[in-house]
CSV table of C-alpha atoms in Angstrom, one decimal:
chain,number,residue,atom,x,y,z
A,26,UNK,CA,-14.5,-6.8,14.8
A,27,UNK,CA,-16.2,-3.6,13.8
A,28,UNK,CA,-15.5,-0.9,11.2
A,29,UNK,CA,-14.4,2.6,12.2
A,30,UNK,CA,-14.3,5.6,9.9
A,31,UNK,CA,-13.4,9.2,10.4
A,32,UNK,CA,-14.1,12.3,8.3
A,33,UNK,CA,-12.4,15.6,9.3
A,34,UNK,CA,-13.9,18.8,8.0
A,35,UNK,CA,-12.5,22.4,7.9
A,36,UNK,CA,-15.5,24.5,6.8
A,37,UNK,CA,-15.1,27.7,4.8
A,38,UNK,CA,-15.9,30.1,7.5
A,39,UNK,CA,-13.9,33.1,8.9
A,40,UNK,CA,-12.0,32.3,12.0
A,41,UNK,CA,-10.5,34.4,14.8
A,42,UNK,CA,-7.1,33.5,16.1
A,43,UNK,CA,-6.9,34.0,19.9
A,44,UNK,CA,-3.9,33.8,22.1
A,45,UNK,CA,-4.3,31.6,25.1
A,46,UNK,CA,-2.9,33.2,28.3
A,47,UNK,CA,-0.8,30.8,30.3
A,48,UNK,CA,-2.0,30.0,33.9
A,49,UNK,CA,1.4,29.2,35.4
A,50,UNK,CA,3.6,31.9,36.9
A,51,UNK,CA,6.7,31.5,34.7
A,52,UNK,CA,4.6,31.0,31.6
A,53,UNK,CA,2.8,34.3,32.3
A,54,UNK,CA,6.2,36.0,32.7
A,55,UNK,CA,7.3,34.7,29.4
A,56,UNK,CA,4.0,35.7,27.9
A,57,UNK,CA,4.5,39.3,29.0
A,58,UNK,CA,8.2,39.4,28.0
A,59,UNK,CA,7.5,38.1,24.5
A,60,UNK,CA,4.3,40.2,24.0
A,61,UNK,CA,2.4,36.9,23.7
A,62,UNK,CA,4.4,35.4,20.9
A,63,UNK,CA,5.5,32.5,23.1
A,64,UNK,CA,1.9,31.5,24.0
A,65,UNK,CA,-0.3,28.9,22.3
A,66,UNK,CA,-3.0,30.1,20.0
A,67,UNK,CA,-6.4,28.7,19.1
A,68,UNK,CA,-9.0,29.3,16.4
A,69,UNK,CA,-12.5,30.3,17.1
A,70,UNK,CA,-15.1,29.5,14.4
A,71,UNK,CA,-17.6,32.1,13.6
A,72,UNK,CA,-20.5,29.8,12.7
A,73,UNK,CA,-23.4,29.5,15.2
A,74,UNK,CA,-24.7,26.2,16.7
A,75,UNK,CA,-28.0,26.4,14.8
A,76,UNK,CA,-26.4,27.3,11.4
A,77,UNK,CA,-23.9,24.5,11.4
A,78,UNK,CA,-26.4,21.9,12.7
A,79,UNK,CA,-28.8,22.9,9.8
A,80,UNK,CA,-26.0,22.1,7.3
A,81,UNK,CA,-25.1,18.8,9.0
A,82,UNK,CA,-28.8,17.9,9.1
A,83,UNK,CA,-29.3,18.6,5.4
A,84,UNK,CA,-26.2,16.5,4.6
A,85,UNK,CA,-27.5,13.5,6.7
A,86,UNK,CA,-31.1,13.7,5.3
A,87,UNK,CA,-29.8,13.7,1.8
A,88,UNK,CA,-28.3,10.3,2.6
A,89,UNK,CA,-31.7,9.2,4.2
A,90,UNK,CA,-30.2,9.3,7.7
A,91,UNK,CA,-33.2,10.5,9.8
A,92,UNK,CA,-32.8,8.5,13.1
A,93,UNK,CA,-31.1,10.7,15.7
A,94,UNK,CA,-29.8,9.1,18.9
A,95,UNK,CA,-28.3,12.1,20.8
A,96,UNK,CA,-28.0,15.9,20.4
A,97,UNK,CA,-25.9,17.7,23.0
A,98,UNK,CA,-24.5,21.2,23.5
A,99,UNK,CA,-21.5,21.6,25.9
A,100,UNK,CA,-22.2,18.1,27.3
A,101,UNK,CA,-25.9,19.0,28.1
A,102,UNK,CA,-28.3,16.6,26.3
A,103,UNK,CA,-31.0,18.4,24.4
A,104,UNK,CA,-32.2,15.1,23.0
A,105,UNK,CA,-31.4,11.5,23.9
A,106,UNK,CA,-33.4,8.6,22.4
A,107,UNK,CA,-34.0,6.0,25.1
A,108,UNK,CA,-36.9,4.3,23.4
A,109,UNK,CA,-35.5,3.5,19.9
A,110,UNK,CA,-37.7,6.1,18.1
A,111,UNK,CA,-37.6,6.1,14.3
A,112,UNK,CA,-37.4,9.1,12.0
A,113,UNK,CA,-36.9,11.5,14.9
A,114,UNK,CA,-34.3,13.9,13.4
A,115,UNK,CA,-36.7,16.7,12.7
A,116,UNK,CA,-38.2,16.4,16.2
A,117,UNK,CA,-34.8,16.8,17.8
A,118,UNK,CA,-33.7,19.7,15.6
A,119,UNK,CA,-37.0,21.6,16.2
A,120,UNK,CA,-36.6,21.1,19.9
A,121,UNK,CA,-33.0,22.4,19.8
A,122,UNK,CA,-34.0,25.6,17.9
A,123,UNK,CA,-36.7,26.3,20.5
A,124,UNK,CA,-34.4,25.8,23.4
A,125,UNK,CA,-31.4,27.6,22.1
A,126,UNK,CA,-31.7,31.3,21.3
A,127,UNK,CA,-29.4,33.3,19.1
A,128,UNK,CA,-27.2,34.5,22.0
A,129,UNK,CA,-26.7,31.0,23.4
A,130,UNK,CA,-26.1,29.6,19.8
A,131,UNK,CA,-23.1,31.9,19.5
A,132,UNK,CA,-21.7,31.0,22.9
A,133,UNK,CA,-21.4,27.2,22.4
A,134,UNK,CA,-18.1,25.4,22.7
A,135,UNK,CA,-19.0,21.9,21.7
A,136,UNK,CA,-21.8,20.2,19.8
A,137,UNK,CA,-22.5,16.5,19.6
A,138,UNK,CA,-24.9,14.8,17.2
A,139,UNK,CA,-25.2,11.1,17.0
A,140,UNK,CA,-27.4,9.4,14.4
A,141,UNK,CA,-28.2,5.8,13.4
A,142,UNK,CA,-28.6,4.2,10.0
A,143,UNK,CA,-28.8,0.7,8.6
A,144,UNK,CA,-28.6,-1.0,5.3
A,145,UNK,CA,-29.0,-4.7,4.5
A,146,UNK,CA,-25.4,-5.5,5.7
A,147,UNK,CA,-24.4,-3.0,8.3
A,148,UNK,CA,-25.7,-0.9,11.2
A,149,UNK,CA,-24.0,2.5,11.5
A,150,UNK,CA,-23.6,4.9,14.3
A,151,UNK,CA,-22.6,8.4,13.1
A,152,UNK,CA,-21.1,10.8,15.7
A,153,UNK,CA,-20.6,14.5,14.6
A,154,UNK,CA,-18.3,16.3,17.0
A,155,UNK,CA,-18.2,20.1,16.4
A,156,UNK,CA,-15.6,22.1,18.4
A,157,UNK,CA,-16.1,25.9,18.1
A,158,UNK,CA,-12.7,26.6,19.7
A,159,UNK,CA,-9.7,24.4,18.8
A,160,UNK,CA,-6.0,24.4,18.3
A,161,UNK,CA,-4.7,26.2,15.2
A,162,UNK,CA,-4.5,23.7,12.3
A,163,UNK,CA,-7.0,21.2,13.9
A,164,UNK,CA,-10.2,20.5,12.0
A,165,UNK,CA,-13.3,21.8,14.0
A,166,UNK,CA,-15.7,19.1,12.7
A,167,UNK,CA,-14.9,15.4,13.2
A,168,UNK,CA,-17.4,12.8,12.0
A,169,UNK,CA,-16.8,9.3,13.5
A,170,UNK,CA,-18.7,6.4,11.9
A,171,UNK,CA,-18.8,2.9,13.4
A,172,UNK,CA,-20.3,0.0,11.6
A,173,UNK,CA,-21.3,-3.4,12.9
A,174,UNK,CA,-22.4,-6.5,11.0
A,175,UNK,CA,-26.1,-7.0,11.0
A,176,UNK,CA,-26.2,-10.7,10.3
A,177,UNK,CA,-24.1,-11.4,13.4
A,178,UNK,CA,-26.4,-9.5,15.8
A,179,UNK,CA,-27.4,-11.4,18.9
A,180,UNK,CA,-31.0,-12.7,18.3
A,181,UNK,CA,-33.8,-12.7,20.8
A,182,UNK,CA,-33.4,-15.7,23.1
A,183,UNK,CA,-30.1,-16.7,21.4
A,184,UNK,CA,-27.2,-17.9,23.6
A,185,UNK,CA,-23.6,-17.2,23.2
A,186,UNK,CA,-23.1,-20.7,22.1
A,187,UNK,CA,-25.7,-20.3,19.4
A,188,UNK,CA,-24.0,-17.1,18.1
A,189,UNK,CA,-20.6,-18.9,18.1
A,190,UNK,CA,-22.1,-21.7,16.0
A,191,UNK,CA,-23.5,-19.1,13.5
A,192,UNK,CA,-20.1,-17.4,13.3
A,193,UNK,CA,-18.5,-20.8,12.7
A,194,UNK,CA,-20.8,-21.4,9.7
A,195,UNK,CA,-20.1,-18.0,8.2
A,196,UNK,CA,-16.4,-17.3,9.0
A,197,UNK,CA,-15.1,-20.7,10.4
A,198,UNK,CA,-12.3,-21.1,7.8
A,199,UNK,CA,-9.8,-18.7,6.2
A,200,UNK,CA,-11.6,-18.3,2.8
A,201,UNK,CA,-14.9,-17.6,4.4
A,202,UNK,CA,-13.3,-15.2,6.9
A,203,UNK,CA,-11.5,-13.2,4.2
A,204,UNK,CA,-14.5,-13.0,1.8
A,205,UNK,CA,-16.9,-12.1,4.6
A,206,UNK,CA,-14.7,-9.2,5.7
A,207,UNK,CA,-14.1,-8.0,2.2
A,208,UNK,CA,-17.8,-7.8,1.4
A,209,UNK,CA,-18.6,-5.9,4.5
A,210,UNK,CA,-15.6,-3.6,4.4
A,211,UNK,CA,-16.4,-2.7,0.8
A,212,UNK,CA,-19.9,-1.7,1.8
A,213,UNK,CA,-18.7,0.3,4.8
A,214,UNK,CA,-16.2,2.2,2.7
A,215,UNK,CA,-18.9,2.9,0.1
A,216,UNK,CA,-21.1,4.4,2.8
A,217,UNK,CA,-18.3,6.5,4.1
A,218,UNK,CA,-17.5,7.8,0.5
A,219,UNK,CA,-21.2,8.7,0.0
A,220,UNK,CA,-21.2,10.6,3.3
A,221,UNK,CA,-18.0,12.4,2.2
A,222,UNK,CA,-19.8,13.6,-1.0
A,223,UNK,CA,-22.9,14.7,0.8
A,224,UNK,CA,-21.0,16.7,3.4
A,225,UNK,CA,-19.1,18.5,0.6
A,226,UNK,CA,-22.4,19.3,-1.1
A,227,UNK,CA,-24.0,20.9,1.9
A,228,UNK,CA,-21.1,22.4,3.7
A,229,UNK,CA,-18.6,24.6,2.0
A,230,UNK,CA,-15.2,23.2,3.0
A,231,UNK,CA,-11.6,24.4,2.8
A,232,UNK,CA,-10.4,20.9,3.5
A,233,UNK,CA,-11.8,17.4,4.1
A,234,UNK,CA,-10.0,14.1,4.8
A,235,UNK,CA,-11.4,10.5,5.2
A,236,UNK,CA,-10.0,7.3,6.6
A,237,UNK,CA,-11.3,3.9,7.7
A,238,UNK,CA,-10.1,0.9,9.7
A,239,UNK,CA,-11.1,-2.5,10.9
A,240,UNK,CA,-10.9,-2.8,14.7
A,241,UNK,CA,-10.9,-5.9,17.0
A,242,UNK,CA,-11.6,-5.7,20.7
A,243,UNK,CA,-9.2,-7.6,23.0
A,244,UNK,CA,-11.3,-8.3,26.2
A,245,UNK,CA,-9.4,-9.0,29.5
A,246,UNK,CA,-11.6,-12.1,30.1
A,247,UNK,CA,-14.0,-14.1,27.9
A,248,UNK,CA,-17.4,-12.4,27.4
A,249,UNK,CA,-20.1,-14.9,28.1
A,250,UNK,CA,-23.3,-12.8,27.8
A,251,UNK,CA,-24.4,-9.3,26.7
A,252,UNK,CA,-25.0,-8.2,30.3
A,253,UNK,CA,-21.3,-8.6,31.0
A,254,UNK,CA,-20.5,-5.7,28.5
A,255,UNK,CA,-23.0,-3.2,29.9
A,256,UNK,CA,-20.6,-1.7,32.5
A,257,UNK,CA,-18.0,-1.1,29.8
A,258,UNK,CA,-20.2,1.4,27.9
A,259,UNK,CA,-19.8,5.1,28.8
A,260,UNK,CA,-20.1,8.5,26.9
A,261,UNK,CA,-16.4,9.3,27.4
A,262,UNK,CA,-15.2,6.4,25.2
A,263,UNK,CA,-13.4,7.2,22.0
A,264,UNK,CA,-15.8,5.4,19.7
A,265,UNK,CA,-19.6,5.8,19.6
A,266,UNK,CA,-20.2,2.0,19.7
A,267,UNK,CA,-18.8,2.0,23.3
A,268,UNK,CA,-21.3,4.7,24.5
A,269,UNK,CA,-24.1,2.2,25.2
A,270,UNK,CA,-26.8,3.8,23.1
A,271,UNK,CA,-30.3,2.3,23.3
A,272,UNK,CA,-30.7,-1.0,21.5
A,273,UNK,CA,-27.2,-1.2,20.1
A,274,UNK,CA,-25.8,-3.7,22.6
A,275,UNK,CA,-27.1,-6.8,20.9
A,276,UNK,CA,-25.9,-5.6,17.5
A,277,UNK,CA,-22.4,-5.1,18.9
A,278,UNK,CA,-22.1,-8.1,21.1
A,279,UNK,CA,-20.5,-10.4,18.5
A,280,UNK,CA,-17.5,-8.0,18.4
A,281,UNK,CA,-16.6,-8.9,22.0
A,282,UNK,CA,-16.3,-12.6,20.9
A,283,UNK,CA,-14.3,-11.9,17.7
A,284,UNK,CA,-10.7,-12.1,19.0
A,285,UNK,CA,-11.3,-15.3,20.9
A,286,UNK,CA,-13.0,-16.8,17.8
A,287,UNK,CA,-10.1,-16.0,15.5
A,288,UNK,CA,-7.7,-17.5,18.1
A,289,UNK,CA,-9.7,-20.7,18.5
A,290,UNK,CA,-10.0,-21.2,14.7
A,291,UNK,CA,-6.3,-20.2,13.9
A,292,UNK,CA,-7.3,-17.5,11.5
A,293,UNK,CA,-4.8,-15.3,9.8
A,294,UNK,CA,-5.6,-11.7,10.9
A,295,UNK,CA,-4.2,-8.5,9.2
A,296,UNK,CA,-4.9,-4.9,8.4
A,297,UNK,CA,-6.7,-4.0,11.7
A,298,UNK,CA,-6.2,-2.1,14.9
A,299,UNK,CA,-6.6,-3.9,18.2
A,300,UNK,CA,-8.4,-2.0,20.9
A,301,UNK,CA,-9.0,-2.5,24.6
A,302,UNK,CA,-12.4,-2.8,26.3
A,303,UNK,CA,-12.8,1.0,26.2
A,304,UNK,CA,-12.0,1.2,22.4
A,305,UNK,CA,-8.5,2.7,22.9
A,306,UNK,CA,-6.0,1.6,20.3
A,307,UNK,CA,-3.4,-1.0,21.6
A,308,UNK,CA,-1.6,-2.0,18.4
A,309,UNK,CA,-1.9,-1.6,14.6
A,310,UNK,CA,-1.4,-4.7,12.4
A,311,UNK,CA,-0.2,-4.4,8.8
A,312,UNK,CA,-0.8,-6.3,5.6
A,313,UNK,CA,1.0,-9.5,6.6
A,314,UNK,CA,-0.4,-9.9,10.1
A,315,UNK,CA,-0.2,-13.2,12.0
A,316,UNK,CA,-2.0,-16.4,12.8
A,317,UNK,CA,-4.3,-15.6,15.7
A,318,UNK,CA,-3.9,-19.1,17.2
A,319,UNK,CA,-0.1,-18.9,17.3
A,320,UNK,CA,0.1,-16.7,20.5
A,321,UNK,CA,-2.2,-15.4,23.3
A,322,UNK,CA,-2.5,-12.0,21.7
A,323,UNK,CA,-6.1,-12.6,20.7
A,324,UNK,CA,-7.1,-15.1,23.5
A,325,UNK,CA,-9.1,-13.3,26.2
A,326,UNK,CA,-8.8,-16.4,28.5
A,327,UNK,CA,-5.0,-15.8,28.7
A,328,UNK,CA,-2.7,-13.0,29.6
A,329,UNK,CA,-1.8,-10.8,26.6
A,330,UNK,CA,1.2,-12.0,24.6
A,331,UNK,CA,2.7,-10.1,21.7
A,332,UNK,CA,2.2,-11.8,18.4
A,333,UNK,CA,5.2,-12.9,16.3
A,334,UNK,CA,4.9,-10.5,13.4
A,335,UNK,CA,7.0,-7.9,11.6
A,336,UNK,CA,4.3,-5.4,10.8
A,337,UNK,CA,2.9,-4.6,14.2
A,338,UNK,CA,3.1,-1.2,15.9
A,339,UNK,CA,2.4,-1.0,19.6
A,340,UNK,CA,0.7,2.0,21.3
A,341,UNK,CA,0.4,3.3,24.8
A,342,UNK,CA,-2.3,4.8,26.9
A,343,UNK,CA,-4.6,1.8,27.2
A,344,UNK,CA,-5.6,-0.9,29.7
A,345,UNK,CA,-2.6,-3.1,28.8
A,346,UNK,CA,0.1,-0.5,29.4
A,347,UNK,CA,1.7,-2.5,32.3
A,348,UNK,CA,1.9,-5.7,30.2
A,349,UNK,CA,3.3,-3.8,27.2
A,350,UNK,CA,6.0,-2.1,29.4
A,351,UNK,CA,6.9,-5.3,31.1
A,352,UNK,CA,7.4,-7.0,27.7
A,353,UNK,CA,9.4,-3.9,26.4
A,354,UNK,CA,6.9,-3.3,23.6
A,355,UNK,CA,6.8,0.5,23.9
A,356,UNK,CA,9.4,2.9,22.6
A,357,UNK,CA,11.8,4.5,25.0
A,358,UNK,CA,11.1,8.1,26.3
A,359,UNK,CA,12.0,10.8,24.0
A,360,UNK,CA,15.4,12.5,24.7
A,361,UNK,CA,16.6,16.0,23.9
A,362,UNK,CA,19.9,16.7,22.1
A,363,UNK,CA,21.9,16.4,25.3
A,364,UNK,CA,20.4,13.0,26.1
A,365,UNK,CA,18.2,14.1,29.0
A,366,UNK,CA,14.7,12.6,29.1
A,367,UNK,CA,11.9,15.0,28.0
A,368,UNK,CA,8.3,14.3,29.1
A,369,UNK,CA,6.0,14.1,26.1
A,370,UNK,CA,4.2,17.3,25.3
A,371,UNK,CA,6.1,19.2,28.1
A,372,UNK,CA,8.1,22.4,27.8
A,373,UNK,CA,10.6,23.8,30.3
A,374,UNK,CA,8.0,26.1,31.8
A,375,UNK,CA,5.6,23.3,32.3
A,376,UNK,CA,7.8,21.9,35.1
A,377,UNK,CA,6.8,24.9,37.3
A,378,UNK,CA,3.6,24.8,39.2
A,379,UNK,CA,1.7,27.6,41.0
A,380,UNK,CA,2.1,27.6,44.8
A,381,UNK,CA,-1.1,26.2,46.2
A,382,UNK,CA,-2.5,25.4,42.7
A,383,UNK,CA,-4.0,28.9,42.2
A,384,UNK,CA,-3.6,30.6,38.9
A,385,UNK,CA,-2.7,33.9,40.5
A,386,UNK,CA,-0.5,32.7,43.4
A,387,UNK,CA,2.7,34.5,44.2
A,388,UNK,CA,6.1,32.8,44.4
A,389,UNK,CA,7.0,32.3,48.0
A,390,UNK,CA,10.7,32.8,47.6
A,391,UNK,CA,10.3,36.5,46.5
A,392,UNK,CA,7.4,37.5,48.7
A,393,UNK,CA,5.0,38.1,45.9
A,394,UNK,CA,4.7,40.7,43.2
A,395,UNK,CA,5.4,38.5,40.1
A,396,UNK,CA,2.2,36.4,40.3
A,397,UNK,CA,-0.2,38.8,38.7
A,398,UNK,CA,-0.8,39.6,35.1
């Protein structure tokens, strides 16, 4: 179990609305015939990389967050802490300013800044994702915050069995479990609220929204040591705790044991999202929840089995899709008014592809002429 928060920010900057030209033949034809009104649009923010990072930096520093883990522009790392340096935010920012001139600053598409912070209860990873170009209506700045419980970190020389015994002492019965989670969730939400206030103070915003959740990992097999989790960490995961940043593996290891622990101790679990080994949402559980020991939903030593509960919503797009489909847990495909199946996110023109895959290819049935702009 770990905590996951999100703050979405729409800064008060002027934006340009651009029309995105279709790449497929029939989409381009419709684009021309409708004078571009049929095409998707996107917003382009006018802030520069340096200016927005300065505002983010001021906001973080006002909350005493000065340890930076990663700073990247367009997927190129300008700073990556592989040694566990402390108080290195200024060093990373100065390096970025020197490397990025004004022209490059205006040309950026994406910025990533990852910082680390800790208090007496929780270790936090804060990922700031800034998209200069984005769909109309989407917020250009997303702040993801993950929190892991400090007192459950894997100690030096400690075995999995040692950690399980410590967990049993702290959360081995229902009352301990509920009180332990409440204490830590309250602290996490307080941190998130404080970050919200500091962002509003240093960035003029048109709109800002905040949310937080508890998340439980459902491993495919029991996790016996921290080395077993190393291959599961990659930068493209949805949550920063799954990116494998230096020194965070031992802090996060207990979370891989959590689902099996709740199953073995028959704990009532509720108000959480279950995620797969990549951090992708599998199901959302409501207020009532279920007894973790009453099915194999939480047991990594068994095949996944849907819990008997009324307030569970199942998702798709994760490692357990096949099992979910076999158990008929996912909703049927969407249908149009006439009953024909419609692929999600697809329009009529999306069914056509350019011959040979090229964006300017001609249609072979008419001998060319309609493929160009």
